[in-house]
CSV table of C-alpha atoms in Angstrom, one decimal:
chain,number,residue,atom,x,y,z
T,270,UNK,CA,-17.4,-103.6,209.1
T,271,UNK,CA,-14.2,-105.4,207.7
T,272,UNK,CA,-13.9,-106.7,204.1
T,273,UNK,CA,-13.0,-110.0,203.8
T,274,UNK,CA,-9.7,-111.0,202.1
T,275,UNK,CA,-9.5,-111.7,198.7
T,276,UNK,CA,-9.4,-115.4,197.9
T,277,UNK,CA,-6.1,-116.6,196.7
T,278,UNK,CA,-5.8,-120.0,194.7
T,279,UNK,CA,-1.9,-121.3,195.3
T,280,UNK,CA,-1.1,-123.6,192.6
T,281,UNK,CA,0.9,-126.4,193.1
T,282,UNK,CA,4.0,-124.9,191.6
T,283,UNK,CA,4.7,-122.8,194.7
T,284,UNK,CA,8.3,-123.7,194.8
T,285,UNK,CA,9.0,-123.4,191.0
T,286,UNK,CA,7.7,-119.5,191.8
T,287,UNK,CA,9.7,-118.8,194.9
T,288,UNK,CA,12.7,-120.0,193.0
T,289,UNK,CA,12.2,-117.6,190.1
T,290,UNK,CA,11.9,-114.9,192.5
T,291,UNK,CA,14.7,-115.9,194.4
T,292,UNK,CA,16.6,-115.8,191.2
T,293,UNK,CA,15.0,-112.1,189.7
T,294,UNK,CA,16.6,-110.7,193.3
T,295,UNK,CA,20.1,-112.5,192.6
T,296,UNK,CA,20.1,-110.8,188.6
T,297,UNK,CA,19.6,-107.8,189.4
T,298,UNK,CA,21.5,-107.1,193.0
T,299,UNK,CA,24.7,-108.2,190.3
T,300,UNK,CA,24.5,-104.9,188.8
T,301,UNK,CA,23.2,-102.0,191.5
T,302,UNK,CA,25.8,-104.0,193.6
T,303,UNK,CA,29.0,-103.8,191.8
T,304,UNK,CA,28.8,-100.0,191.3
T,305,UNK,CA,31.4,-99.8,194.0
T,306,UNK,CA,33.7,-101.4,192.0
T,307,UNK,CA,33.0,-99.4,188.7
T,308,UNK,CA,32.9,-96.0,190.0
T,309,UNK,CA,36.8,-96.1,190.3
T,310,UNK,CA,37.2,-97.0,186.4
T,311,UNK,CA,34.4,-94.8,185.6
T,312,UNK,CA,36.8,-92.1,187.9
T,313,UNK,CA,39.5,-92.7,186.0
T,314,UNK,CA,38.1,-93.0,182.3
T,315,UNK,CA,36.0,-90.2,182.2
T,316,UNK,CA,38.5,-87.7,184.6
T,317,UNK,CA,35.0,-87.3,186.9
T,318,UNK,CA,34.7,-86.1,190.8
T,319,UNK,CA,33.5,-88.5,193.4
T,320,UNK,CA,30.1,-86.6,193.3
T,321,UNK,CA,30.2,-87.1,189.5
T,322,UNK,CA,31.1,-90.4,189.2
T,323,UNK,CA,28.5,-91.8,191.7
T,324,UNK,CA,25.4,-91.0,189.1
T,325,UNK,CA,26.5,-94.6,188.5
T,326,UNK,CA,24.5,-95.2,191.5
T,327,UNK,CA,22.0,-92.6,191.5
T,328,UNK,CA,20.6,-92.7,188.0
T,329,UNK,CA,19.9,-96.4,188.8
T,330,UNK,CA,18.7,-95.6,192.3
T,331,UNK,CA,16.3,-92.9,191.3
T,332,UNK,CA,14.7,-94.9,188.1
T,333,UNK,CA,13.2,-97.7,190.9
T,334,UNK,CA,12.5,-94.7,193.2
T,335,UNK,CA,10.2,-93.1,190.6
T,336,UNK,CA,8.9,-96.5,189.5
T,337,UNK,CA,8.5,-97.8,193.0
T,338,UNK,CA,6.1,-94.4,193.8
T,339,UNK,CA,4.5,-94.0,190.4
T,340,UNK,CA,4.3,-97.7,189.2
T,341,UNK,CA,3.9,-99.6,192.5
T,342,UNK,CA,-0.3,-100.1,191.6
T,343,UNK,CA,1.0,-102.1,188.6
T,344,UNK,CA,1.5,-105.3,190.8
T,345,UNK,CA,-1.8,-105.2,192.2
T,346,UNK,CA,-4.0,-104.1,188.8
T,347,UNK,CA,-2.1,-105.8,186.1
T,348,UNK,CA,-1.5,-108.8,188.4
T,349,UNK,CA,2.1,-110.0,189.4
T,350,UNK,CA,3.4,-111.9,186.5
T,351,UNK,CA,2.4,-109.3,183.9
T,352,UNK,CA,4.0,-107.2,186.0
T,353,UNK,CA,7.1,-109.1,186.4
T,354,UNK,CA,7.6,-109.5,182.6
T,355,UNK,CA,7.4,-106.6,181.5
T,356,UNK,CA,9.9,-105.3,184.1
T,357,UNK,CA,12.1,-108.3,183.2
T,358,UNK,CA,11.4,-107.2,179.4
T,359,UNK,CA,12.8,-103.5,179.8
T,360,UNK,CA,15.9,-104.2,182.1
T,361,UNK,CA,16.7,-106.9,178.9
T,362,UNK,CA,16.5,-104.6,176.5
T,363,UNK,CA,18.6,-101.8,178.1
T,364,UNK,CA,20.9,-104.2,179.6
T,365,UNK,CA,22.4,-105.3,176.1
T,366,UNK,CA,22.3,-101.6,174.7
T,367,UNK,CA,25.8,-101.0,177.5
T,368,UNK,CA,27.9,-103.2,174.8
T,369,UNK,CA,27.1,-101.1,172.3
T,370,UNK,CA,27.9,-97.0,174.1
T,371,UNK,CA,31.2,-95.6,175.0
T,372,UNK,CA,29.3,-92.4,176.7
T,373,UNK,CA,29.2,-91.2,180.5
T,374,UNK,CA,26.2,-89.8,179.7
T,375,UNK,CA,24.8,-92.5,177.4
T,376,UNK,CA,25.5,-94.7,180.2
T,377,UNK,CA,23.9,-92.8,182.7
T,378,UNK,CA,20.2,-92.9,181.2
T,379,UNK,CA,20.7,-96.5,180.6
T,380,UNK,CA,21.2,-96.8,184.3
T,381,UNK,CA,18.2,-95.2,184.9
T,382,UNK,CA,15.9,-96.9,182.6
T,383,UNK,CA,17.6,-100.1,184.5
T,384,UNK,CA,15.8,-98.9,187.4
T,385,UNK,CA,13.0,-98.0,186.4
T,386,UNK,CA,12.5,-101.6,185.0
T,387,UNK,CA,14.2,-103.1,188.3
T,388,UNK,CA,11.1,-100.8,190.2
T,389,UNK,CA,8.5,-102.5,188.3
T,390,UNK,CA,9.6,-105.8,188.5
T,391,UNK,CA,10.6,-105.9,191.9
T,392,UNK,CA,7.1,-104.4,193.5
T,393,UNK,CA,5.5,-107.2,191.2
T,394,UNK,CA,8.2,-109.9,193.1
T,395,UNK,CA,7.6,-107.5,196.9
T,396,UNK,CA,3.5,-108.2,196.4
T,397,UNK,CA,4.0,-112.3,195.0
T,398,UNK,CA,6.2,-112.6,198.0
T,399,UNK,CA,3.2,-112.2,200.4
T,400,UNK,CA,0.8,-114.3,198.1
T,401,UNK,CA,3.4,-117.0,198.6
T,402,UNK,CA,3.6,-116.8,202.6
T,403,UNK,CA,1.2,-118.1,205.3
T,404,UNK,CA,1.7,-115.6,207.9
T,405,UNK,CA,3.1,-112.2,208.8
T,406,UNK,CA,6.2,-114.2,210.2
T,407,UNK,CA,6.3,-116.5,207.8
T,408,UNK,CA,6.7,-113.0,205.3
T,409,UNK,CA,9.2,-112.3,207.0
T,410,UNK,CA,11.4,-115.0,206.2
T,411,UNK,CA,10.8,-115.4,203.1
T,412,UNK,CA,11.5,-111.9,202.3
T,413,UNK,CA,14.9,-113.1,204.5
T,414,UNK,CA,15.5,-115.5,201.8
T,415,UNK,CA,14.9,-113.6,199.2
T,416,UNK,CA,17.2,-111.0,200.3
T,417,UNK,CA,19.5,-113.9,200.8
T,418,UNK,CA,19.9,-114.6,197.2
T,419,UNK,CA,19.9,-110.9,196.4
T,420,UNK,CA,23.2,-111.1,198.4
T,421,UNK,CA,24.4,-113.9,196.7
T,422,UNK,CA,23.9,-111.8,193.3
T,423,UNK,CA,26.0,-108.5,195.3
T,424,UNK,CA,29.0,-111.2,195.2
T,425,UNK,CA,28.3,-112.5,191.9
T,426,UNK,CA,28.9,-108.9,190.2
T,427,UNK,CA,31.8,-107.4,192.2
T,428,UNK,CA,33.6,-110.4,191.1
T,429,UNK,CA,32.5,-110.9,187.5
T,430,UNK,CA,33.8,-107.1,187.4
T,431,UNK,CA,37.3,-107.8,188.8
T,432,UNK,CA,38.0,-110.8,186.9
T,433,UNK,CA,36.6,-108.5,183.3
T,434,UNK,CA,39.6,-106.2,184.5
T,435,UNK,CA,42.1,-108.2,186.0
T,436,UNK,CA,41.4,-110.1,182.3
T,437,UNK,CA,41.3,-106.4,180.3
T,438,UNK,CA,37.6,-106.5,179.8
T,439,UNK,CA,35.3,-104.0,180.1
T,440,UNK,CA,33.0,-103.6,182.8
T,441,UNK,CA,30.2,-103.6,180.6
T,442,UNK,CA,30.1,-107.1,179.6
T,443,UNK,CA,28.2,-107.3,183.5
T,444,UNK,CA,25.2,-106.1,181.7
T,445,UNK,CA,25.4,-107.9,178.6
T,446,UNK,CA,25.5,-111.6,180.7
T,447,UNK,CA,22.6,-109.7,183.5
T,448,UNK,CA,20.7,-109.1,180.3
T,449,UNK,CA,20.9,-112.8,179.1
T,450,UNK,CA,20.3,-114.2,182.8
T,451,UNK,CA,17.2,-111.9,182.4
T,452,UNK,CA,15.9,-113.4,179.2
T,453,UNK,CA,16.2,-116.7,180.5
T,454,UNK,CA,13.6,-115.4,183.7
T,455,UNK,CA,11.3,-114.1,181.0
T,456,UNK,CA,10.7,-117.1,179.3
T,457,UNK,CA,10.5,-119.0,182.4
T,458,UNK,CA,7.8,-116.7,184.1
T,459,UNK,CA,6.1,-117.0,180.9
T,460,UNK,CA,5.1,-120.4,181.6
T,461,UNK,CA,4.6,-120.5,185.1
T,462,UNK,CA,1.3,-120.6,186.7
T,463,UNK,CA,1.1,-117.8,189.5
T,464,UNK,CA,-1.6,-118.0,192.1
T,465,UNK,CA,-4.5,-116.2,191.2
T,466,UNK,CA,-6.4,-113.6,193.0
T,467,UNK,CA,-10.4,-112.7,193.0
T,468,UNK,CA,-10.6,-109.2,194.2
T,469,UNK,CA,-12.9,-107.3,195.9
T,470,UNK,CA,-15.1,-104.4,194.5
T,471,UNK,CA,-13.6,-101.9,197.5
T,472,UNK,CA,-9.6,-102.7,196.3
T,473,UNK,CA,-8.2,-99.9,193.9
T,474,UNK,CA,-5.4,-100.1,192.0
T,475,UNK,CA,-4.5,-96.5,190.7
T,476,UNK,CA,-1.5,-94.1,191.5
T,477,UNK,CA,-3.6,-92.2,193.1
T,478,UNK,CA,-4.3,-95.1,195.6
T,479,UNK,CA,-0.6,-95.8,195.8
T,480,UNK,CA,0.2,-91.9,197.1
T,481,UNK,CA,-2.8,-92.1,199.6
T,482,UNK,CA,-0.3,-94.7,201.4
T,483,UNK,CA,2.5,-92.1,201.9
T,484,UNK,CA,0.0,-90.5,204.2
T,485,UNK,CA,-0.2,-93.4,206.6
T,486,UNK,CA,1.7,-93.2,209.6
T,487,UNK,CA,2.8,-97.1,209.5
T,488,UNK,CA,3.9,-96.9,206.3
T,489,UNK,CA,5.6,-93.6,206.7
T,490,UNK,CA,7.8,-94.8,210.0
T,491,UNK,CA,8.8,-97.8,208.3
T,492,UNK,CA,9.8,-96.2,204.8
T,493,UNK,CA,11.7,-93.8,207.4
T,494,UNK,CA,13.7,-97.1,209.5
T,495,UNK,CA,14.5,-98.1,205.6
T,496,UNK,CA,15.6,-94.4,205.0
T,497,UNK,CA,18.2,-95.1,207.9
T,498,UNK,CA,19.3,-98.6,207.4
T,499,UNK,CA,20.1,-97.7,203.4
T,500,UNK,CA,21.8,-94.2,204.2
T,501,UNK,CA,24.0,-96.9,206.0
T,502,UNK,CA,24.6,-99.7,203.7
T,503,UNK,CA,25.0,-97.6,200.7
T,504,UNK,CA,28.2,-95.9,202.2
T,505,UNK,CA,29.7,-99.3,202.5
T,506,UNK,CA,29.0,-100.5,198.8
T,507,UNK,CA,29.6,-97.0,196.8
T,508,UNK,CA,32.7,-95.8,198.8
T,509,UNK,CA,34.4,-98.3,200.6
T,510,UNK,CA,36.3,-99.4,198.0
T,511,UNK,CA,37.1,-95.5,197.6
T,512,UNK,CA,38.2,-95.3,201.4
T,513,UNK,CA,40.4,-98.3,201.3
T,514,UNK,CA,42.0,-97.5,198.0
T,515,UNK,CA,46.2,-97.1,198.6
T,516,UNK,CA,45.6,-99.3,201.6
T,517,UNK,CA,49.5,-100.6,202.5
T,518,UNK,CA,48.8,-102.7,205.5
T,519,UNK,CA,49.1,-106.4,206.0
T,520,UNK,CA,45.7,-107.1,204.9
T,521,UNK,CA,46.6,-105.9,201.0
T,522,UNK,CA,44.0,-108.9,199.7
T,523,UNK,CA,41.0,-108.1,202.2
T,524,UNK,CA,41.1,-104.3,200.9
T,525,UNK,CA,41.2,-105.4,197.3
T,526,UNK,CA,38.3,-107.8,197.8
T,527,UNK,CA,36.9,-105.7,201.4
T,528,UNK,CA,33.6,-105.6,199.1
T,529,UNK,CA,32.6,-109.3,197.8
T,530,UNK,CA,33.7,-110.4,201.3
T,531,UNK,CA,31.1,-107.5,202.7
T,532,UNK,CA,28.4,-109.0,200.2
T,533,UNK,CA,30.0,-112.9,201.5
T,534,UNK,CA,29.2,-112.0,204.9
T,535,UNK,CA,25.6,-110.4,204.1
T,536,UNK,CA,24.1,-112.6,202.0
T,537,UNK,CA,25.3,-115.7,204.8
T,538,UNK,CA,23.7,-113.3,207.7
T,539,UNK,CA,20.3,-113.1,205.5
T,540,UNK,CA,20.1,-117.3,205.2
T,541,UNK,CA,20.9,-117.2,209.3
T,542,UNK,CA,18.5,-114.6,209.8
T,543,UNK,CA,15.8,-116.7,209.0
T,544,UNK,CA,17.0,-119.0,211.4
T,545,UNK,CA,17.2,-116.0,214.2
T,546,UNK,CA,13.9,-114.9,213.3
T,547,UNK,CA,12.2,-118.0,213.8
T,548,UNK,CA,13.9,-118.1,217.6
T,549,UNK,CA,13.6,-114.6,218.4
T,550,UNK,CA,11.7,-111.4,218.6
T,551,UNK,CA,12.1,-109.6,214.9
T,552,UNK,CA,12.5,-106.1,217.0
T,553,UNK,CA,15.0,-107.3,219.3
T,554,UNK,CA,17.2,-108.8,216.5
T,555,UNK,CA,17.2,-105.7,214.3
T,556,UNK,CA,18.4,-103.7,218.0
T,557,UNK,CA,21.4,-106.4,218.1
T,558,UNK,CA,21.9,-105.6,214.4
T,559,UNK,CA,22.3,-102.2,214.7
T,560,UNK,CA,24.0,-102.1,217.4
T,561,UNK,CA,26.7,-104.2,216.0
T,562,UNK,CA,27.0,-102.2,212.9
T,563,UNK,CA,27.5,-98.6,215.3
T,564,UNK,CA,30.2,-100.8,216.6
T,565,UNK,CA,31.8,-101.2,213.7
T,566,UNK,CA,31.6,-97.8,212.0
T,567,UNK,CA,32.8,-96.1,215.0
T,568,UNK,CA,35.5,-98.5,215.1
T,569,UNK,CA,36.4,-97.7,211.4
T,570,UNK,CA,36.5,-93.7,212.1
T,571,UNK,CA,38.8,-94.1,215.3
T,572,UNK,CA,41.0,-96.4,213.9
T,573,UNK,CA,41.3,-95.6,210.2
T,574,UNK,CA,42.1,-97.6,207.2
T,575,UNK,CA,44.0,-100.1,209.4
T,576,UNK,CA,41.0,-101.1,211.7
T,577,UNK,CA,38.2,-99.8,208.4
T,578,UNK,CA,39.9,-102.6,206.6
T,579,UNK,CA,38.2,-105.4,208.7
T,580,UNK,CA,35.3,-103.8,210.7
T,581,UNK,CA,33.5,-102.2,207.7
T,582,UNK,CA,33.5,-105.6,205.6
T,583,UNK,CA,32.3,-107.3,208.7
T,584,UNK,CA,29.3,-104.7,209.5
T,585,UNK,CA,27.9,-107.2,206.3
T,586,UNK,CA,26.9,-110.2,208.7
T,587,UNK,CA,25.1,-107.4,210.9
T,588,UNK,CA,23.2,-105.7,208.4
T,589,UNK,CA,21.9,-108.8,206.5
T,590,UNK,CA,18.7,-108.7,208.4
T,591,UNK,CA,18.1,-105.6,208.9
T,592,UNK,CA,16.4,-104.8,205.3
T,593,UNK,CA,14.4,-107.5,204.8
T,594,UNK,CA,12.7,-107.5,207.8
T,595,UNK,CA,12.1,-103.9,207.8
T,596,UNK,CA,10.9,-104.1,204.5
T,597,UNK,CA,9.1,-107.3,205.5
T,598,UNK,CA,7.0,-105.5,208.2
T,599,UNK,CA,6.4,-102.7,206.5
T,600,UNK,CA,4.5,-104.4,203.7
T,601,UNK,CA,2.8,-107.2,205.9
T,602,UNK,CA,1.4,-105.1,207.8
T,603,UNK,CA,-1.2,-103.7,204.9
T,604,UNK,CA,-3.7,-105.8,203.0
T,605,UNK,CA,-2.9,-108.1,200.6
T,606,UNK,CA,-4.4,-106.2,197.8
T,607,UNK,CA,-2.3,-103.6,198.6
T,608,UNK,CA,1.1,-105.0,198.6
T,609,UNK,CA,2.1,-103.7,195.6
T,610,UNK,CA,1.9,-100.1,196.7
T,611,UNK,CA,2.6,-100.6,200.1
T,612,UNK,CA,5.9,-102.4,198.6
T,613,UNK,CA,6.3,-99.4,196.4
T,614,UNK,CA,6.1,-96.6,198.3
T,615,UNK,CA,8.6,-98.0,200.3
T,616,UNK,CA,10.8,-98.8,197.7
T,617,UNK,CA,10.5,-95.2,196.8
T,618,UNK,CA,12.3,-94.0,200.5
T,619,UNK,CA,14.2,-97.1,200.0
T,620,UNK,CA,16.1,-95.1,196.6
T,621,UNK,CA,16.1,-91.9,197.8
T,622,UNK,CA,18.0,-92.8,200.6
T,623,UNK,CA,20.4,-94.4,197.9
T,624,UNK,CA,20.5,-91.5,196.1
T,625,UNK,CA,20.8,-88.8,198.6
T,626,UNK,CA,22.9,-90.4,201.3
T,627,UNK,CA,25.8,-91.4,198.8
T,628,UNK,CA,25.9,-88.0,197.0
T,629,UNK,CA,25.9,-86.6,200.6
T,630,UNK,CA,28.7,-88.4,201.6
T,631,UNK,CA,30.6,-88.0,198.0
T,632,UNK,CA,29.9,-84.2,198.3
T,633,UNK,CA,31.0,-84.0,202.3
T,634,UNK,CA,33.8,-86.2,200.5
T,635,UNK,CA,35.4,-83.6,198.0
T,636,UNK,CA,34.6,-80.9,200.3
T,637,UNK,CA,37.1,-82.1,202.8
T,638,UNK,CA,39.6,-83.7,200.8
T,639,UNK,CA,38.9,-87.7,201.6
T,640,UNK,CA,36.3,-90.6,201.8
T,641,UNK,CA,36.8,-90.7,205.3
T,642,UNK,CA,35.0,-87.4,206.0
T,643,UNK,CA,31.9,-89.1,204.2
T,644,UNK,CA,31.8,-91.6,207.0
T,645,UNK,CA,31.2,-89.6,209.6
T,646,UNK,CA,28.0,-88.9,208.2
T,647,UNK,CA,27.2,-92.6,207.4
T,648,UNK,CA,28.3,-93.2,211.1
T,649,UNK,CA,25.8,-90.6,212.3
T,650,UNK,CA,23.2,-92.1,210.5
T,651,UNK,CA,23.5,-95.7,212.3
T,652,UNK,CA,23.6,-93.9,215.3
T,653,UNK,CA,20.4,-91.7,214.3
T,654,UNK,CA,19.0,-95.9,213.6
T,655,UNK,CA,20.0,-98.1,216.5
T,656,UNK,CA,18.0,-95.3,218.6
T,657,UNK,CA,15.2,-95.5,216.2
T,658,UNK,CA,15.3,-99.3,217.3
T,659,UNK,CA,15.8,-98.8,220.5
T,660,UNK,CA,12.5,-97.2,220.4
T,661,UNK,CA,11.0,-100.0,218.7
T,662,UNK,CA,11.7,-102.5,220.5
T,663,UNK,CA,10.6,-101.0,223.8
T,664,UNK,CA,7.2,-100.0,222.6
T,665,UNK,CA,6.9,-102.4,219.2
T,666,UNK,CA,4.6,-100.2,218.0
T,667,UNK,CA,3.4,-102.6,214.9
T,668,UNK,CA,2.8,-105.1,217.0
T,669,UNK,CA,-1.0,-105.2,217.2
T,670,UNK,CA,-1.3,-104.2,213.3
T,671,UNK,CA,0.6,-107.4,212.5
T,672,UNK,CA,-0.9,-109.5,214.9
T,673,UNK,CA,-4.7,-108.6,213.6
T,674,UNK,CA,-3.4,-109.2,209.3
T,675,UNK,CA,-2.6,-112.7,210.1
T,676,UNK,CA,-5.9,-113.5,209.7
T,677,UNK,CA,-5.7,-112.6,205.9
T,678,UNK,CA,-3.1,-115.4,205.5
């Protein structure tokens, strides 16, 4: 006997809450995106090894990996937009306390309380994003747009960085103006009307409910295509500025800007995916997708800085779609009720990958004596996922779990 879904009143606002969502994704990618461009002064400053210096990343990374595991039931007890704000309310707070520390250290826990906040508000946004769609596909895209502004916010923050230095700034002031673009988001969720949900007696909202999901198989292969896919990505936005540092070729500006044109080409793939989507099997575009970022990698290790230069930025347009829609699929395909914890478990492999992959490669890194060595690794990883596709789209093994949750839309 099936329970029937939960009843979900939509107010008429819907587009005044997609658009706060979109923007929560677009404040937040402008910090965790622009480590890349702060581990180098963060290097220098503090006299710190690559492996040292990316705890920039990590702290962050591991904060909304312990919040995504251990706080993912918020989003479905407290409700979304309680949930939201105070996640919103946290990353404020810390986000201002950066102007006021001059300590690697000091630093460092305020990078992980950022993601701790980040991982409460952003399983809040992952379970409103299905409340907000119609269909399994129709998730899809929406996560795809959402994602899209995310990118928008990885460009915003690499450049607000550069021009702080180029201008004799400190990096820091990126948190002080994320911190005020977060305030702004509080007071505006505050007064918007979220759609409202009448649960059923069977849902539970507990962390206890939220680790049974680790033991399903669905959501355990899709937390492990995430796993992949971020082991990848991560390599391109913590050390790819690294590897293409002392670049002396003839592309001198795409090296100094090889990571905003990287986000540039991302965040424009995530709009067009939605467009691809719509057109095409989601299984056989992630395939093309990874394909085309293999391509690229291997084309970076054979040719060097002097091919890395242009194939590693443009591996951005290819891996646009590959997140959200793995992320997408992964959630969609449990109840609505349980979207918050399905959402956070996820995010939980999501961050480890980002914590263990880079540190990996930093490691492999300083053991060899150059970035390039940590490639190789990243470059087996894409490998390790375009055959995890492969497999996917030959047997689509979701498909009849996705097919039969439409009805809940």
């Amino acid at each position: 006997m099936t329970t029937p879904a939960p009843h979900l009143a939509r107010p008429a606002n819907i587009a005044l809450i997609t658009g706060l969502t979109y923007l929560m994704f677009m404040m937040f990618a402008m910090t965790t995106d622009a480590v890349g461009v702060i581990i180098p002064e963060v290097i220098r400053d503090y006299g710190l090894s690559m492996t040292e210096a990316g705890a920039f990343h990590y702290a962050t990374m591991g904060g909304i990996a312990i919040a995504g595991l251990g706080l993912g039931f918020l989003a479905d007890r407290l409700g979304r937009k309680w949930t939201i704000i105070l996640g919103l309310s946290l990353f404020a707070l810390n986000s201002f306390l950066f102007a006021v520390g001059n300590d690697f250290l000091f630093f460092a826990c305020l990078l992980f309380i950022s993601g701790l906040a980040i991982g409460v508000f952003k399983t809040g946004a992952l379970a409103l994003i299905g409340d907000i769609s119609t269909s399994t596909e129709s998730h899809t895209r929406v996560m795809n747009m959402v994602e899209g502004f995310f990118g928008v916010g990885a460009i915003i923050g690499p450049l607000i960085v550069t021009q702080l230095l180029v201008s004799g700034a400190s990096w820091k002031w990126l948190y002080v103006i994320a911190g005020t673009l977060c305030t702004l988001l509080i007071i505006t969720a505050f007064v918007v009307r979220y759609p409202e949900r009448q649960t059923s007696a069977s849902d539970t909202f507990s962390l206890k409910a939220s680790l049974g999901l680790v033991r399903d198989p669905y959501a355990l292969a899709f937390s492990a295509l995430a796993m992949l896919y971020v082991g990848v990505e991560t390599a391109i936005y913590v050390w790819m500025p690294t590897l293409l540092k002392g670049y002396q070729g003839p592309a001198v500006w795409l090296a100094l800007y090889a990571l905003s044109v990287f986000f540039v080409l991302r965040a424009a793939g995530r709009f067009l995916g939605v467009w691809m989507l719509a057109r095409l099997k989601w299984t056989l575009v992630l395939l093309l997708c990874a394909g085309a970022i293999l391509i690229c990698f291997v084309a970076a290790l054979i040719g060097g800085q002097a091919v890395a230069v242009y194939s590693l930025p443009l591996s951005g347009l290819f891996m646009s779609v590959m997140y959200p829609t793995i992320n997408s699929k992964g959630i969609s395909g449990f109840r609505k009720a349980q979207h918050g914890a399905a959402g956070g478990v996820i995010l939980f492999f999501t961050c480890l990958s980002a914590v263990v992959a880079p540190l990996a490669m930093g490691a492999v890194s300083d053991l060899f004596g150059g970035a390039q060595y940590g490639f190789v690794l990243a470059t087996g990883l894409s490998l390790v996922l375009f055959v995890a596709l492969v497999f996917n789209h030959r047997r689509d093994p979701a498909g009849a779990r996705l097919n039969a949750l439409n009805a809940e839309y």
